[in-house]
Amino acid sequence: MDTVFKKPHALVDVSMHYCPGCTHGIVHRLIAEVIDELGIEGKTIGISPVGCTYNNYEYFNCDMVQAAHGRAPAVATGVKRVNPDNVVFAYQGDGDLAAIGTAEIVHAATRGEKITVIFVNNAIYGMTSGQMAPTTLINQVTTTTPFGRNPELHGYPINVCELLSTLEGAVYIERVSMHDIKNIMNAKKAIKKAFQVQMANLGFSIVEVLSSCPTNWGMNPVEALKWIQEKMIPVYPLGNFKGKDLEV
């Protein structure tokens, strides 16, 4: 009997630590499938962040480097410049990338560093009990905004793709979502293209992934996926923001 579906070789066969309903595991699988399909497991180097995915080095069958909070693009820059023939990706959450790591992601993009960033946006600080993040929506309740995010007090959400798309060095920018099968498949295509952009030596690439956090949103997994569709996508519209017609 032919095998039509199996765990990617680039993903270690262990149980993950993520909360029920969290879509980090799906994003991991998509990255691993892309690594397998491109045949780059032996030359891929991943950068682990601080946050819910701090230990994703336990899940990928490739070399991984741990970065300090927010510094993954800077670490990825160093790794890529020293190993220009390797494929280097950073995996970051919204607090990691859009808060303490804002300078790192902006300057890596504007320099056109030939790295790939997978940016997982769940609109909240997941690991540290659900505080407001730079991506938290207006009126969204968190542990630090119990009456909802008030723009007069807390400012507005940061749209990372739109921001980075203004920078000359950024070559490929796309926002995708994990809320249903169709969008998961679109996410895989975007991740694959982001890796191919790097392999073609074209410049900086980033894929933003809208993801769920049922635990800190106070929802069950089904409700959380619906919340992505109904609440997050109107604020963070899906689509390509740069490099749609790139030939890779």
Short mmCIF file of C-alpha atoms in Angstrom, two decimals:
data_model
loop_
_atom_site.label_atom_id
_atom_site.label_comp_id
_atom_site.label_asym_id
_atom_site.label_seq_id
_atom_site.Cartn_x
_atom_site.Cartn_y
_atom_site.Cartn_z
CA MET A 1 0.00 0.00 0.00
CA ASP A 2 1.34 3.45 -0.94
CA THR A 3 1.93 5.97 1.85
CA VAL A 4 0.09 9.17 1.05
CA PHE A 5 0.57 11.05 4.32
CA LYS A 6 3.28 10.87 6.96
CA LYS A 7 5.25 13.02 9.37
CA PRO A 8 7.87 15.10 7.53
CA HIS A 9 11.42 13.88 8.02
CA ALA A 10 12.46 17.42 8.96
CA LEU A 11 10.12 17.21 11.99
CA VAL A 12 11.27 15.16 14.97
CA ASP A 13 8.85 12.40 15.99
CA VAL A 14 8.08 13.68 19.50
CA SER A 15 5.05 15.14 21.25
CA MET A 16 4.92 18.94 21.27
CA HIS A 17 4.30 21.04 24.37
CA TYR A 18 1.75 23.46 22.88
CA CYS A 19 -1.70 24.00 24.39
CA PRO A 20 -4.70 22.21 22.83
CA GLY A 21 -5.95 24.17 19.83
CA CYS A 22 -2.74 26.15 19.37
CA THR A 23 -1.72 26.20 15.72
CA HIS A 24 2.06 26.52 16.27
CA GLY A 25 2.33 22.78 15.62
CA ILE A 26 0.67 23.16 12.23
CA VAL A 27 3.06 25.95 11.29
CA HIS A 28 5.98 23.73 12.35
CA ARG A 29 4.69 20.95 10.12
CA LEU A 30 4.36 23.27 7.12
CA ILE A 31 7.95 24.45 7.54
CA ALA A 32 9.16 20.86 7.84
CA GLU A 33 7.21 19.80 4.73
CA VAL A 34 8.78 22.66 2.78
CA ILE A 35 12.25 21.69 3.97
CA ASP A 36 11.61 18.10 2.84
CA GLU A 37 10.23 19.12 -0.54
CA LEU A 38 13.12 21.48 -1.25
CA GLY A 39 15.66 18.88 -0.09
CA ILE A 40 17.45 21.33 2.19
CA GLU A 41 17.34 19.65 5.61
CA GLY A 42 21.12 19.23 5.70
CA LYS A 43 21.77 22.88 4.89
CA THR A 44 18.99 24.55 6.89
CA ILE A 45 19.68 26.46 10.11
CA GLY A 46 16.77 27.67 12.24
CA ILE A 47 16.77 30.40 14.89
CA SER A 48 14.67 29.69 17.99
CA PRO A 49 13.02 32.61 19.79
CA VAL A 50 11.84 33.48 23.27
CA GLY A 51 8.15 32.81 23.86
CA CYS A 52 5.84 29.84 23.38
CA THR A 53 8.21 28.33 20.80
CA TYR A 54 11.38 28.87 22.79
CA ASN A 55 12.25 25.16 22.53
CA ASN A 56 11.31 24.48 18.92
CA TYR A 57 14.90 23.32 18.47
CA GLU A 58 13.55 20.05 19.89
CA TYR A 59 11.14 19.67 16.98
CA PHE A 60 13.13 20.38 13.81
CA ASN A 61 15.61 17.91 12.31
CA CYS A 62 18.08 20.61 11.35
CA ASP A 63 20.65 22.74 13.10
CA MET A 64 19.06 25.31 15.44
CA VAL A 65 20.44 28.32 17.29
CA GLN A 66 18.81 29.91 20.36
CA ALA A 67 18.43 33.70 20.27
CA ALA A 68 17.78 36.20 23.04
CA HIS A 69 14.35 37.84 23.17
CA GLY A 70 13.68 39.72 19.94
CA ARG A 71 17.15 39.17 18.52
CA ALA A 72 16.40 36.33 16.09
CA PRO A 73 16.83 38.49 12.95
CA ALA A 74 20.19 39.72 14.22
CA VAL A 75 21.32 36.17 15.02
CA ALA A 76 20.01 34.96 11.67
CA THR A 77 21.95 37.75 9.96
CA GLY A 78 25.19 36.62 11.56
CA VAL A 79 24.56 32.95 10.80
CA LYS A 80 23.70 33.68 7.15
CA ARG A 81 26.65 35.97 6.56
CA VAL A 82 29.04 33.38 7.96
CA ASN A 83 27.27 30.55 6.09
CA PRO A 84 25.97 32.16 2.88
CA ASP A 85 25.24 28.81 1.23
CA ASN A 86 22.94 27.68 4.04
CA VAL A 87 19.21 28.37 4.28
CA VAL A 88 18.51 30.34 7.48
CA PHE A 89 15.07 30.93 8.96
CA ALA A 90 13.94 32.72 12.13
CA TYR A 91 10.70 31.69 13.84
CA GLN A 92 9.16 34.48 15.95
CA GLY A 93 5.99 35.38 17.78
CA ASP A 94 4.37 38.81 17.85
CA GLY A 95 5.75 39.88 21.23
CA ASP A 96 9.21 38.68 20.22
CA LEU A 97 9.23 40.29 16.78
CA ALA A 98 6.96 43.33 17.07
CA ALA A 99 7.81 44.49 20.61
CA ILE A 100 11.33 43.95 21.93
CA GLY A 101 12.54 42.91 18.47
CA THR A 102 11.10 45.78 16.42
CA ALA A 103 14.49 47.31 15.64
CA GLU A 104 16.00 43.96 14.66
CA ILE A 105 13.27 43.03 12.18
CA VAL A 106 13.12 46.51 10.63
CA HIS A 107 16.87 46.79 10.12
CA ALA A 108 17.28 43.20 8.87
CA ALA A 109 14.58 43.93 6.30
CA THR A 110 15.94 47.30 5.23
CA ARG A 111 19.43 45.80 4.82
CA GLY A 112 17.93 43.14 2.60
CA GLU A 113 19.40 40.31 4.65
CA LYS A 114 19.01 37.05 2.77
CA ILE A 115 17.06 35.31 5.55
CA THR A 116 13.50 34.04 5.93
CA VAL A 117 11.32 34.99 8.90
CA ILE A 118 8.20 33.08 9.93
CA PHE A 119 6.21 35.50 12.08
CA VAL A 120 3.37 33.96 14.11
CA ASN A 121 0.77 36.55 15.16
CA ASN A 122 -1.78 35.48 17.80
CA ALA A 123 -2.49 39.02 19.04
CA ILE A 124 -1.27 38.31 22.57
CA TYR A 125 1.69 37.32 24.74
CA GLY A 126 1.07 33.59 24.98
CA MET A 127 3.76 32.13 27.24
CA THR A 128 3.67 34.79 29.95
CA SER A 129 -0.05 34.70 30.82
CA GLY A 130 -1.78 36.64 28.09
CA GLN A 131 -0.64 40.24 28.32
CA MET A 132 -1.28 42.83 25.61
CA ALA A 133 1.04 42.54 22.64
CA PRO A 134 1.78 45.09 19.90
CA THR A 135 -0.69 43.14 17.76
CA THR A 136 -3.54 43.01 20.30
CA LEU A 137 -6.74 44.30 18.73
CA ILE A 138 -8.63 47.43 19.80
CA ASN A 139 -11.01 46.52 22.67
CA GLN A 140 -9.41 43.07 23.04
CA VAL A 141 -9.33 41.97 26.68
CA THR A 142 -6.01 40.69 28.03
CA THR A 143 -4.54 40.29 31.51
CA THR A 144 -3.03 43.78 31.22
CA THR A 145 -6.04 45.34 29.44
CA PRO A 146 -8.96 43.94 31.46
CA PHE A 147 -11.28 46.60 30.00
CA GLY A 148 -10.01 46.09 26.46
CA ARG A 149 -7.21 47.72 24.52
CA ASN A 150 -7.81 51.47 24.46
CA PRO A 151 -5.92 53.23 21.64
CA GLU A 152 -5.75 56.49 23.61
CA LEU A 153 -3.88 54.68 26.39
CA HIS A 154 -2.15 51.82 24.61
CA GLY A 155 -1.82 52.88 20.99
CA TYR A 156 -2.92 50.96 17.92
CA PRO A 157 -1.99 47.47 16.69
CA ILE A 158 1.12 47.24 14.53
CA ASN A 159 0.60 45.87 11.02
CA VAL A 160 3.99 44.34 10.45
CA CYS A 161 3.60 43.34 6.80
CA GLU A 162 2.37 46.76 5.79
CA LEU A 163 5.22 48.40 7.71
CA LEU A 164 7.99 46.24 6.26
CA SER A 165 6.61 46.46 2.73
CA THR A 166 7.75 50.10 2.60
CA LEU A 167 11.39 49.06 2.95
CA GLU A 168 13.51 48.66 -0.17
CA GLY A 169 15.44 45.64 1.12
CA ALA A 170 12.34 43.54 1.77
CA VAL A 171 11.71 41.34 -1.27
CA TYR A 172 8.84 38.99 -0.39
CA ILE A 173 6.14 39.71 2.23
CA GLU A 174 2.90 37.77 2.68
CA ARG A 175 0.26 37.33 5.39
CA VAL A 176 -1.56 34.01 5.75
CA SER A 177 -3.82 32.32 8.28
CA MET A 178 -4.34 29.00 10.07
CA HIS A 179 -8.12 29.20 10.47
CA ASP A 180 -9.11 26.58 7.87
CA ILE A 181 -7.68 23.98 5.49
CA LYS A 182 -7.71 26.21 2.42
CA ASN A 183 -5.73 28.91 4.20
CA ILE A 184 -3.34 26.39 5.72
CA MET A 185 -2.50 25.19 2.21
CA ASN A 186 -2.04 28.79 1.07
CA ALA A 187 0.28 29.30 4.05
CA LYS A 188 2.44 26.40 2.94
CA LYS A 189 2.77 27.90 -0.54
CA ALA A 190 3.84 31.23 0.96
CA ILE A 191 6.39 29.62 3.27
CA LYS A 192 7.82 27.63 0.38
CA LYS A 193 8.11 30.74 -1.77
CA ALA A 194 9.82 32.61 1.07
CA PHE A 195 12.45 29.87 1.30
CA GLN A 196 12.86 29.85 -2.48
CA VAL A 197 13.39 33.62 -2.49
CA GLN A 198 16.27 33.12 -0.09
CA MET A 199 17.67 30.19 -2.08
CA ALA A 200 17.60 32.38 -5.20
CA ASN A 201 19.65 34.96 -3.28
CA LEU A 202 17.05 37.66 -3.87
CA GLY A 203 16.85 39.21 -0.40
CA PHE A 204 14.73 39.38 2.76
CA SER A 205 11.48 37.40 3.01
CA ILE A 206 8.84 37.16 5.73
CA VAL A 207 5.56 35.29 6.10
CA GLU A 208 3.16 36.47 8.81
CA VAL A 209 0.86 33.71 10.06
CA LEU A 210 -2.37 34.53 11.91
CA SER A 211 -2.57 31.92 14.65
CA SER A 212 -4.86 31.01 17.54
CA CYS A 213 -4.27 31.12 21.31
CA PRO A 214 -7.38 29.47 22.83
CA THR A 215 -5.90 29.37 26.34
CA ASN A 216 -5.26 33.10 26.67
CA TRP A 217 -8.24 34.12 24.55
CA GLY A 218 -10.49 32.15 26.90
CA MET A 219 -12.02 30.15 24.05
CA ASN A 220 -12.26 26.59 22.87
CA PRO A 221 -10.25 25.70 19.72
CA VAL A 222 -13.24 26.00 17.36
CA GLU A 223 -14.20 29.41 18.74
CA ALA A 224 -10.58 30.55 18.45
CA LEU A 225 -10.38 29.66 14.75
CA LYS A 226 -13.62 31.54 14.15
CA TRP A 227 -12.20 34.55 16.03
CA ILE A 228 -9.22 34.64 13.66
CA GLN A 229 -11.57 34.78 10.71
CA GLU A 230 -14.07 37.27 12.12
CA LYS A 231 -11.88 39.55 14.24
CA MET A 232 -8.23 39.30 13.21
CA ILE A 233 -8.47 39.20 9.41
CA PRO A 234 -10.38 42.52 9.15
CA VAL A 235 -7.48 44.16 11.02
CA TYR A 236 -4.75 42.04 9.43
CA PRO A 237 -5.95 41.37 5.87
CA LEU A 238 -4.50 38.33 4.16
CA GLY A 239 -2.50 38.55 0.97
CA ASN A 240 0.77 39.46 -0.64
CA PHE A 241 2.29 42.81 0.23
CA LYS A 242 5.49 42.56 -1.81
CA GLY A 243 7.01 40.23 -4.37
CA LYS A 244 3.88 38.61 -5.71
CA ASP A 245 5.32 38.24 -9.22
CA LEU A 246 8.83 37.22 -8.20
CA GLU A 247 10.27 34.44 -10.31
CA VAL A 248 11.90 31.82 -8.12
#
